Amino acid sequence: MPRILQSRRALILCAAAAAALPAFAQDTWPARPVRVIVPSSPGGGTDVFARILAQALSEQTRQNFIVDNKPGASGNIGAELAARSEPDGYTLLVASNSSLGINPVLLRSMPFDIERDLTPITRGVFAPMVIVANPSTGWKTLRDMLEQGRREPGKMFYGTAGTGSPLYIGVRMIEEASGARFSHVPYKGAGPAYQDLLGGRLQFMLTDLASIEQHVKAGKVVPLAITQKSPLLPNVPTLAEAGLPDVRAWTSFSVMAPSRVPPAIVRRAGDEIRRALRTPAVVQRLEQQALIPVLDTPEEFAADLRKEREHWGQFIRRNNITPD
């Protein structure tokens, strides 16, 4: 065969192989262990969901999905690490909407661009938030709490892990909608805040149901309202049912990948995650943690995430909320 024809044939074969790469990658992913970066400490809601998902995907795909906790900088350390990773589908990010929906509109500067540097795969799960009060307040309903907050503005205290969380912004939304006023106490973590709530130094908190459920069951705190219905607290009204239909605050834990990951792998990863979240054993574990599967596609999640950033951003700008 003439040399020029050999070269041309080699070029054609290389082009054909390159064209087949996305389909091949989709068919074989994952062919080796996958790193799952969690930008928070072990034991929190994001970490709990990531470990449930990683175990399910490991069993389902017969490849290891390894959780790697990288906390710090309001979630930006781990998120940036994921964003800078090789875009080959073998690094995923599981993060809360504090990192993905609030940080980009709250922080003056970000070390990376979430829309440019990360690719949405799926929302994952919603985590209902519940307003709980110390029994010493005597509050039985959300109305009781709001009436005292209007009658004695600023005299009732609540705690959060900082202004960059849906928990803090949710209380601010409740204040705006009701006219009640409360005093915020920031903590370096949820643990110390729970201790002060149980000890009566805080009057109430808006917090993840999964984190406080044991204290609700033990009667140590009184649930007043919840952001979304949960079978764990079927008789607790939602914020809308309690008279605040315009307050829209939520926590969610989502899955992202570095940008430039081949679309075929993004679709395959989304398919595998949705399949895992539908299995009865996983559904049961999620219910035990008060987590609600979303099962959206990458395209649906991307569109929803853009709307979410605008939702938080409008409120943050209107109320001049700044980082701690």
XYZ file of N, CA and C in Angstrom, residues 26 63 141 147-148 174 229:
21
model
N -19.581 5.962 27.500
C -20.884 5.791 28.123
C -21.141 4.327 28.441
N -18.288 -1.116 40.864
C -17.082 -0.302 40.986
C -17.197 0.508 42.275
N -47.634 26.133 68.375
C -47.814 26.314 66.937
C -46.882 27.403 66.437
N -46.379 35.393 66.909
C -47.030 36.420 67.733
C -46.063 36.990 68.765
N -45.258 36.119 69.388
C -44.291 36.626 70.357
C -43.184 37.410 69.659
N -39.116 34.155 56.832
C -40.262 34.094 57.744
C -40.482 35.451 58.407
N -43.778 18.221 53.453
C -44.375 17.113 54.190
C -43.403 15.952 54.304
